[in-house]
Amino acid sequence: MKYFFSLIFAVVLLTGASAQPVPASDENIPYLMTFGPKVETSWGDDDFSQTFFFLIPKSFNQPIYVRVYDPDIGGTVDELNGVFDTKMTYSVYGGKECYTHKDAQETQPKGNYKSGNLLASKTFGDQPNYDKNWYTFGPFNPSEGEFVPRFDGYIFKVICDGISGDDGNLYRYFLSAKMDENKAVEGANAFAYEYSFRMHENPVEVSHIYPFVDDRAISVKLSNFDWDSDGFIRTVSVARKGQLSKVSGEDNWIEDEFTIFTEEKNTSLDIQFIKRKSPAVKNNNVVVNVRNQYGELLPFYVIPIGGVPKYKYDIGTRKPVK
Amino acid sequence: MFSSKLTVCLAGLILLSAGVVYTQNYYGVQRLPFNTQSKELAPAFYGTGIVYCSDKKNNVIMSYTDLENNPLTNLYLVEQRKPGKFDNPRLFSKELTTLLFEGPATFSRDGKTIYFTRTINTSLSIRNRQLEDTTFGIFSANLVNGQWINITPFRFNRPEYNTGYPWLSDDGSKLYFCCDKPGGTGGFDIYVSTLENGLWGKPENLGESVNTPRNEVFPFLHQSGRLYFASRGHKPGEDLDIFHTAFVDSAWLRPVPLGEPFNTDNDDYGLILNAVMDTGYFVTDRAGTPDIFMAASTIPTFASCNKQEENDYCFVFYEPNNNELDTTAFAYEWDLGDGTLIRALEAEHCFAKPDTYMVQLNVIDKLTKEVYFSQASHTFIVEQIRQPYIVAPDTVVAGHEFTLSGCETHLPDFTIDGYYWDLGDGQRATGIEINHNFLFPGTYQLQLGVANRVADTGELLLKECVNRRIVVVNPVK
């Protein structure tokens, strides 16, 4: 079974689409979100830190770059709380245990979550020259990442930590083969174990995240934080046409556990975030993670493994009851 | 052979318009082996055999002749060992046999009463063997301990004219006979007398719709209510032909001639048919002298027919993978391929006709308000039930012609060579579409059988049949 699991990831890495925008287009998430540590968690961030992992296929041997869009905390994109006084550090890690250390694969920035070799780091504040602009980390040799056999590729870890202040940092990543432009790294992907993001302001927009369910999953627990009851959180899969989950209110976590169908194993779930149409809620941030029955976190791939899951409708017929 | 329903229906209409659908076309006839060079005529059912008249020489009997030197007839019985296989004929009854004329006979249902035709004047001189007074009448007798006794003249016999050719209705309540008495329409007319308190009532002339100035003879009332008789007066020509009529709505219908193989240019008469009308006997001169021929239906018989099921093109469409965990409100829109759109979790719909429909499921997400078209599609074939199918009204009026059709028969694996109808009133017919006229009110069982045959031998290969009921009501006065 482990072999099958590895094979799935190997196939995704080698033949998958270019998956370097984070968030990716299928997710329809406008921005990642991390707040300064001085803010109340009721603003939507439970831990003021966000970790993403980038997978580089073993066969790719060109330099790679991690580019950050709007890395500063100020200007028009970010969320102001009083005055912009927040500092945020982006760090790129590679090498041994940058991914495989257990603390790296947790939701909270505790213990040795900064495991591995620090390859690059930069702190941003209110810097207009980076407002709506890109900052590039790298170049990195793919082999500077941690080689993980079951992915048959190298992993880099990028952490965005709130250092000071109380404003909200809204940003995106792009894993690029070029330093000064966004050029996809063929066969790459990215994932996180906890997703902190900003919702669209437009209530018709639906955001998605895609946790991958391996064949060990019997049930999963979907946790969401500070959804502010802004509409619905719904799970769609190849066997589930749309299951509503409990939604969190202001500044609290809520969990919803459900059984995994056989057809859902080794596929992705589509967790949809559907905003209430009226009254419209603005500046809504949400944090989400999913664990299996063992308490293990499920990875959210920005390009869902197996593609965006679609419920397979069918048509049955019978004679009417007379 | 037809490959499509449309072709079949069109072909049926062509056949109908060509006038091919006559019940009598579906009989085969054969001269029976006991016929002689003499006359054999006037068959009547008696047990499994036939009682008939013959003027053949009988050594035992010294016969008289009429004024034209024709020998007089006697009654004979021929037993039938199995269908179509007859023993040698013998005199029917010594008690009923005289030197005089014994002619056409009829029996009660139990076979214990006979009405027969005989010379009225029995006080003839034996020395004068050429009868001058051959006026005949109807007599009855009873079978008691194997002997025919109580020979009694019919109360309306008169020596001034002839009364004969009796036929007793199956229930024994009516006696049809022929008489050439003055006051009729001319020649022999058919009369009917009704049994009232044990006595035969005053005979009634059947009227000018049946009787003509020429002879009407050999009446035979079938259990179906149809009256068969022979006449020279209902169509041009000198020969006797067989006709049928029925008493409907207080009047006798216009007589209809039977076609071939019953009627020919020769004299054809004396037809009798069994209850299901698959076997009958009649007399014809087509071989030179009057002979008895057997008629047997060539229409296949069908047993163990299923009750016809009504075609029902109604279905419920649903999404079978619903699971109870789904709590989101989705709306389904069903595009049923015939222009019908139904918004419901399940769509119940009746298609107008058999066809192939592309059924599609559109899903409306009530949360996002998005419509996802054609989330599932299904080529749905609506078919008729596999069966022969009778198209006919549920209720018809007695005496009024209506059309029955088999053109909605659906047997896709079956090449139909013939449509065979049993109309439940003793009538049979063939053809994809026929016209029929029930004579009497009641509930009848229609049967439609279809068959295909081996091309070379005509042997039946496959047969399918259905039954359905039809109600016949009285006409509104």
PDB file of N, CA and C in Angstrom, chain B residues 232-290:
ATOM      1  N   ARG B 232     -82.052 -18.464 -53.265  1.00  0.00           N
ATOM      2  CA  ARG B 232     -81.808 -18.142 -54.684  1.00  0.00           C
ATOM      3  C   ARG B 232     -82.134 -16.687 -54.961  1.00  0.00           C
ATOM      4  N   GLY B 233     -82.650 -16.013 -53.979  1.00  0.00           N
ATOM      5  CA  GLY B 233     -83.244 -14.719 -54.265  1.00  0.00           C
ATOM      6  C   GLY B 233     -82.450 -13.502 -53.826  1.00  0.00           C
ATOM      7  N   HIS B 234     -81.324 -13.688 -53.206  1.00  0.00           N
ATOM      8  CA  HIS B 234     -80.602 -12.519 -52.694  1.00  0.00           C
ATOM      9  C   HIS B 234     -79.518 -12.014 -53.611  1.00  0.00           C
ATOM     10  N   LYS B 235     -79.304 -12.718 -54.680  1.00  0.00           N
ATOM     11  CA  LYS B 235     -78.349 -12.183 -55.658  1.00  0.00           C
ATOM     12  C   LYS B 235     -78.689 -12.781 -57.016  1.00  0.00           C
ATOM     13  N   PRO B 236     -78.223 -12.145 -58.054  1.00  0.00           N
ATOM     14  CA  PRO B 236     -78.559 -12.634 -59.395  1.00  0.00           C
ATOM     15  C   PRO B 236     -78.054 -14.060 -59.602  1.00  0.00           C
ATOM     16  N   GLY B 237     -78.665 -14.759 -60.474  1.00  0.00           N
ATOM     17  CA  GLY B 237     -78.239 -16.113 -60.770  1.00  0.00           C
ATOM     18  C   GLY B 237     -79.275 -17.115 -60.302  1.00  0.00           C
ATOM     19  N   GLU B 238     -79.112 -18.323 -60.819  1.00  0.00           N
ATOM     20  CA  GLU B 238     -80.089 -19.364 -60.520  1.00  0.00           C
ATOM     21  C   GLU B 238     -79.652 -20.264 -59.382  1.00  0.00           C
ATOM     22  N   ASP B 239     -78.385 -20.187 -58.967  1.00  0.00           N
ATOM     23  CA  ASP B 239     -77.891 -21.159 -57.997  1.00  0.00           C
ATOM     24  C   ASP B 239     -78.247 -20.745 -56.582  1.00  0.00           C
ATOM     25  N   LEU B 240     -78.320 -21.781 -55.744  1.00  0.00           N
ATOM     26  CA  LEU B 240     -78.509 -21.547 -54.308  1.00  0.00           C
ATOM     27  C   LEU B 240     -77.167 -21.123 -53.711  1.00  0.00           C
ATOM     28  N   ASP B 241     -77.215 -20.127 -52.856  1.00  0.00           N
ATOM     29  CA  ASP B 241     -76.006 -19.709 -52.152  1.00  0.00           C
ATOM     30  C   ASP B 241     -76.311 -19.571 -50.669  1.00  0.00           C
ATOM     31  N   ILE B 242     -75.238 -19.609 -49.904  1.00  0.00           N
ATOM     32  CA  ILE B 242     -75.389 -19.530 -48.445  1.00  0.00           C
ATOM     33  C   ILE B 242     -75.203 -18.083 -48.003  1.00  0.00           C
ATOM     34  N   PHE B 243     -76.091 -17.662 -47.129  1.00  0.00           N
ATOM     35  CA  PHE B 243     -76.056 -16.295 -46.588  1.00  0.00           C
ATOM     36  C   PHE B 243     -76.101 -16.385 -45.062  1.00  0.00           C
ATOM     37  N   HIS B 244     -75.748 -15.276 -44.445  1.00  0.00           N
ATOM     38  CA  HIS B 244     -75.999 -15.203 -43.000  1.00  0.00           C
ATOM     39  C   HIS B 244     -76.574 -13.855 -42.640  1.00  0.00           C
ATOM     40  N   THR B 245     -77.339 -13.872 -41.573  1.00  0.00           N
ATOM     41  CA  THR B 245     -77.948 -12.665 -41.049  1.00  0.00           C
ATOM     42  C   THR B 245     -78.048 -12.823 -39.532  1.00  0.00           C
ATOM     43  N   ALA B 246     -78.581 -11.819 -38.885  1.00  0.00           N
ATOM     44  CA  ALA B 246     -78.793 -11.902 -37.435  1.00  0.00           C
ATOM     45  C   ALA B 246     -79.888 -10.918 -37.054  1.00  0.00           C
ATOM     46  N   PHE B 247     -80.535 -11.256 -35.965  1.00  0.00           N
ATOM     47  CA  PHE B 247     -81.635 -10.414 -35.495  1.00  0.00           C
ATOM     48  C   PHE B 247     -81.046  -9.394 -34.514  1.00  0.00           C
ATOM     49  N   VAL B 248     -80.939  -8.172 -34.941  1.00  0.00           N
ATOM     50  CA  VAL B 248     -80.298  -7.133 -34.139  1.00  0.00           C
ATOM     51  C   VAL B 248     -81.230  -5.941 -34.051  1.00  0.00           C
ATOM     52  N   ASP B 249     -81.405  -5.493 -32.843  1.00  0.00           N
ATOM     53  CA  ASP B 249     -82.187  -4.269 -32.638  1.00  0.00           C
ATOM     54  C   ASP B 249     -83.560  -4.392 -33.304  1.00  0.00           C
ATOM     55  N   SER B 250     -84.196  -5.542 -33.038  1.00  0.00           N
ATOM     56  CA  SER B 250     -85.582  -5.804 -33.485  1.00  0.00           C
ATOM     57  C   SER B 250     -85.712  -5.949 -34.993  1.00  0.00           C
ATOM     58  N   ALA B 251     -84.641  -6.242 -35.670  1.00  0.00           N
ATOM     59  CA  ALA B 251     -84.744  -6.425 -37.123  1.00  0.00           C
ATOM     60  C   ALA B 251     -83.667  -7.383 -37.602  1.00  0.00           C
ATOM     61  N   TRP B 252     -83.969  -8.043 -38.693  1.00  0.00           N
ATOM     62  CA  TRP B 252     -82.961  -8.913 -39.304  1.00  0.00           C
ATOM     63  C   TRP B 252     -82.052  -8.085 -40.190  1.00  0.00           C
ATOM     64  N   LEU B 253     -80.757  -8.308 -40.012  1.00  0.00           N
ATOM     65  CA  LEU B 253     -79.791  -7.575 -40.826  1.00  0.00           C
ATOM     66  C   LEU B 253     -79.871  -8.032 -42.282  1.00  0.00           C
ATOM     67  N   ARG B 254     -79.400  -7.183 -43.134  1.00  0.00           N
ATOM     68  CA  ARG B 254     -79.356  -7.560 -44.549  1.00  0.00           C
ATOM     69  C   ARG B 254     -78.439  -8.769 -44.717  1.00  0.00           C
ATOM     70  N   PRO B 255     -78.940  -9.833 -45.329  1.00  0.00           N
ATOM     71  CA  PRO B 255     -78.117 -11.049 -45.454  1.00  0.00           C
ATOM     72  C   PRO B 255     -76.833 -10.803 -46.241  1.00  0.00           C
ATOM     73  N   VAL B 256     -75.804 -11.470 -45.764  1.00  0.00           N
ATOM     74  CA  VAL B 256     -74.484 -11.341 -46.391  1.00  0.00           C
ATOM     75  C   VAL B 256     -74.110 -12.700 -46.967  1.00  0.00           C
ATOM     76  N   PRO B 257     -73.706 -12.732 -48.238  1.00  0.00           N
ATOM     77  CA  PRO B 257     -73.328 -14.040 -48.811  1.00  0.00           C
ATOM     78  C   PRO B 257     -71.960 -14.479 -48.306  1.00  0.00           C
ATOM     79  N   LEU B 258     -71.809 -15.763 -48.099  1.00  0.00           N
ATOM     80  CA  LEU B 258     -70.474 -16.272 -47.817  1.00  0.00           C
ATOM     81  C   LEU B 258     -69.693 -16.273 -49.128  1.00  0.00           C
ATOM     82  N   GLY B 259     -68.405 -16.140 -49.001  1.00  0.00           N
ATOM     83  CA  GLY B 259     -67.586 -16.178 -50.203  1.00  0.00           C
ATOM     84  C   GLY B 259     -67.091 -17.592 -50.454  1.00  0.00           C
ATOM     85  N   GLU B 260     -66.060 -17.668 -51.259  1.00  0.00           N
ATOM     86  CA  GLU B 260     -65.435 -18.970 -51.462  1.00  0.00           C
ATOM     87  C   GLU B 260     -64.733 -19.363 -50.179  1.00  0.00           C
ATOM     88  N   PRO B 261     -64.596 -20.582 -49.852  1.00  0.00           N
ATOM     89  CA  PRO B 261     -64.893 -21.760 -50.684  1.00  0.00           C
ATOM     90  C   PRO B 261     -66.310 -22.290 -50.481  1.00  0.00           C
ATOM     91  N   PHE B 262     -67.161 -21.534 -49.780  1.00  0.00           N
ATOM     92  CA  PHE B 262     -68.518 -22.039 -49.556  1.00  0.00           C
ATOM     93  C   PHE B 262     -69.380 -21.854 -50.804  1.00  0.00           C
ATOM     94  N   ASN B 263     -69.552 -20.630 -51.228  1.00  0.00           N
ATOM     95  CA  ASN B 263     -70.412 -20.373 -52.370  1.00  0.00           C
ATOM     96  C   ASN B 263     -69.632 -20.460 -53.673  1.00  0.00           C
ATOM     97  N   THR B 264     -70.278 -21.121 -54.618  1.00  0.00           N
ATOM     98  CA  THR B 264     -69.702 -21.223 -55.970  1.00  0.00           C
ATOM     99  C   THR B 264     -70.836 -20.938 -56.965  1.00  0.00           C
ATOM    100  N   ASP B 265     -70.561 -21.215 -58.213  1.00  0.00           N
ATOM    101  CA  ASP B 265     -71.617 -21.037 -59.215  1.00  0.00           C
ATOM    102  C   ASP B 265     -72.616 -22.183 -59.193  1.00  0.00           C
ATOM    103  N   ASN B 266     -72.305 -23.217 -58.422  1.00  0.00           N
ATOM    104  CA  ASN B 266     -73.238 -24.325 -58.254  1.00  0.00           C
ATOM    105  C   ASN B 266     -74.132 -24.054 -57.063  1.00  0.00           C
ATOM    106  N   ASP B 267     -75.042 -25.001 -56.806  1.00  0.00           N
ATOM    107  CA  ASP B 267     -75.872 -24.867 -55.610  1.00  0.00           C
ATOM    108  C   ASP B 267     -75.029 -25.186 -54.377  1.00  0.00           C
ATOM    109  N   ASP B 268     -75.078 -24.281 -53.415  1.00  0.00           N
ATOM    110  CA  ASP B 268     -74.363 -24.471 -52.141  1.00  0.00           C
ATOM    111  C   ASP B 268     -75.356 -24.134 -51.042  1.00  0.00           C
ATOM    112  N   TYR B 269     -75.489 -24.998 -50.036  1.00  0.00           N
ATOM    113  CA  TYR B 269     -76.561 -24.809 -49.058  1.00  0.00           C
ATOM    114  C   TYR B 269     -76.332 -25.744 -47.880  1.00  0.00           C
ATOM    115  N   GLY B 270     -77.213 -25.645 -46.910  1.00  0.00           N
ATOM    116  CA  GLY B 270     -77.218 -26.589 -45.794  1.00  0.00           C
ATOM    117  C   GLY B 270     -75.993 -26.476 -44.897  1.00  0.00           C
ATOM    118  N   LEU B 271     -75.493 -25.281 -44.666  1.00  0.00           N
ATOM    119  CA  LEU B 271     -74.288 -25.118 -43.840  1.00  0.00           C
ATOM    120  C   LEU B 271     -74.623 -25.261 -42.360  1.00  0.00           C
ATOM    121  N   ILE B 272     -73.819 -26.040 -41.671  1.00  0.00           N
ATOM    122  CA  ILE B 272     -73.848 -26.071 -40.203  1.00  0.00           C
ATOM    123  C   ILE B 272     -72.412 -25.883 -39.708  1.00  0.00           C
ATOM    124  N   LEU B 273     -72.266 -25.258 -38.549  1.00  0.00           N
ATOM    125  CA  LEU B 273     -70.934 -24.987 -37.982  1.00  0.00           C
ATOM    126  C   LEU B 273     -70.938 -25.342 -36.504  1.00  0.00           C
ATOM    127  N   ASN B 274     -69.816 -25.861 -36.035  1.00  0.00           N
ATOM    128  CA  ASN B 274     -69.760 -26.169 -34.603  1.00  0.00           C
ATOM    129  C   ASN B 274     -69.640 -24.878 -33.793  1.00  0.00           C
ATOM    130  N   ALA B 275     -69.643 -25.034 -32.470  1.00  0.00           N
ATOM    131  CA  ALA B 275     -69.751 -23.844 -31.614  1.00  0.00           C
ATOM    132  C   ALA B 275     -68.605 -22.867 -31.842  1.00  0.00           C
ATOM    133  N   VAL B 276     -67.378 -23.392 -31.983  1.00  0.00           N
ATOM    134  CA  VAL B 276     -66.232 -22.492 -32.152  1.00  0.00           C
ATOM    135  C   VAL B 276     -65.957 -22.193 -33.610  1.00  0.00           C
ATOM    136  N   MET B 277     -66.792 -22.740 -34.457  1.00  0.00           N
ATOM    137  CA  MET B 277     -66.755 -22.430 -35.887  1.00  0.00           C
ATOM    138  C   MET B 277     -65.439 -22.812 -36.552  1.00  0.00           C
ATOM    139  N   ASP B 278     -64.757 -23.786 -35.977  1.00  0.00           N
ATOM    140  CA  ASP B 278     -63.552 -24.230 -36.687  1.00  0.00           C
ATOM    141  C   ASP B 278     -63.848 -25.417 -37.593  1.00  0.00           C
ATOM    142  N   THR B 279     -65.060 -25.988 -37.472  1.00  0.00           N
ATOM    143  CA  THR B 279     -65.439 -27.096 -38.340  1.00  0.00           C
ATOM    144  C   THR B 279     -66.906 -26.930 -38.724  1.00  0.00           C
ATOM    145  N   GLY B 280     -67.225 -27.261 -39.950  1.00  0.00           N
ATOM    146  CA  GLY B 280     -68.613 -27.204 -40.388  1.00  0.00           C
ATOM    147  C   GLY B 280     -68.831 -28.147 -41.562  1.00  0.00           C
ATOM    148  N   TYR B 281     -70.090 -28.271 -41.934  1.00  0.00           N
ATOM    149  CA  TYR B 281     -70.461 -29.129 -43.072  1.00  0.00           C
ATOM    150  C   TYR B 281     -71.459 -28.359 -43.914  1.00  0.00           C
ATOM    151  N   PHE B 282     -71.432 -28.609 -45.200  1.00  0.00           N
ATOM    152  CA  PHE B 282     -72.409 -27.989 -46.074  1.00  0.00           C
ATOM    153  C   PHE B 282     -72.571 -28.878 -47.311  1.00  0.00           C
ATOM    154  N   VAL B 283     -73.557 -28.534 -48.092  1.00  0.00           N
ATOM    155  CA  VAL B 283     -73.876 -29.336 -49.272  1.00  0.00           C
ATOM    156  C   VAL B 283     -73.561 -28.508 -50.507  1.00  0.00           C
ATOM    157  N   THR B 284     -73.010 -29.162 -51.468  1.00  0.00           N
ATOM    158  CA  THR B 284     -72.704 -28.454 -52.708  1.00  0.00           C
ATOM    159  C   THR B 284     -72.826 -29.412 -53.887  1.00  0.00           C
ATOM    160  N   ASP B 285     -73.187 -28.840 -55.002  1.00  0.00           N
ATOM    161  CA  ASP B 285     -73.295 -29.627 -56.237  1.00  0.00           C
ATOM    162  C   ASP B 285     -72.029 -29.539 -57.075  1.00  0.00           C
ATOM    163  N   ARG B 286     -71.011 -28.976 -56.537  1.00  0.00           N
ATOM    164  CA  ARG B 286     -69.840 -28.683 -57.358  1.00  0.00           C
ATOM    165  C   ARG B 286     -69.194 -29.936 -57.938  1.00  0.00           C
ATOM    166  N   ALA B 287     -69.470 -31.092 -57.363  1.00  0.00           N
ATOM    167  CA  ALA B 287     -68.906 -32.330 -57.923  1.00  0.00           C
ATOM    168  C   ALA B 287     -69.915 -33.056 -58.805  1.00  0.00           C
ATOM    169  N   GLY B 288     -71.023 -32.428 -59.113  1.00  0.00           N
ATOM    170  CA  GLY B 288     -72.002 -33.019 -60.026  1.00  0.00           C
ATOM    171  C   GLY B 288     -73.326 -33.310 -59.359  1.00  0.00           C
ATOM    172  N   THR B 289     -73.282 -33.991 -58.229  1.00  0.00           N
ATOM    173  CA  THR B 289     -74.505 -34.265 -57.477  1.00  0.00           C
ATOM    174  C   THR B 289     -74.348 -33.653 -56.095  1.00  0.00           C
ATOM    175  N   PRO B 290     -75.464 -33.479 -55.413  1.00  0.00           N
ATOM    176  CA  PRO B 290     -75.338 -32.899 -54.071  1.00  0.00           C
ATOM    177  C   PRO B 290     -74.489 -33.787 -53.165  1.00  0.00           C
TER     178      PRO B 290
END
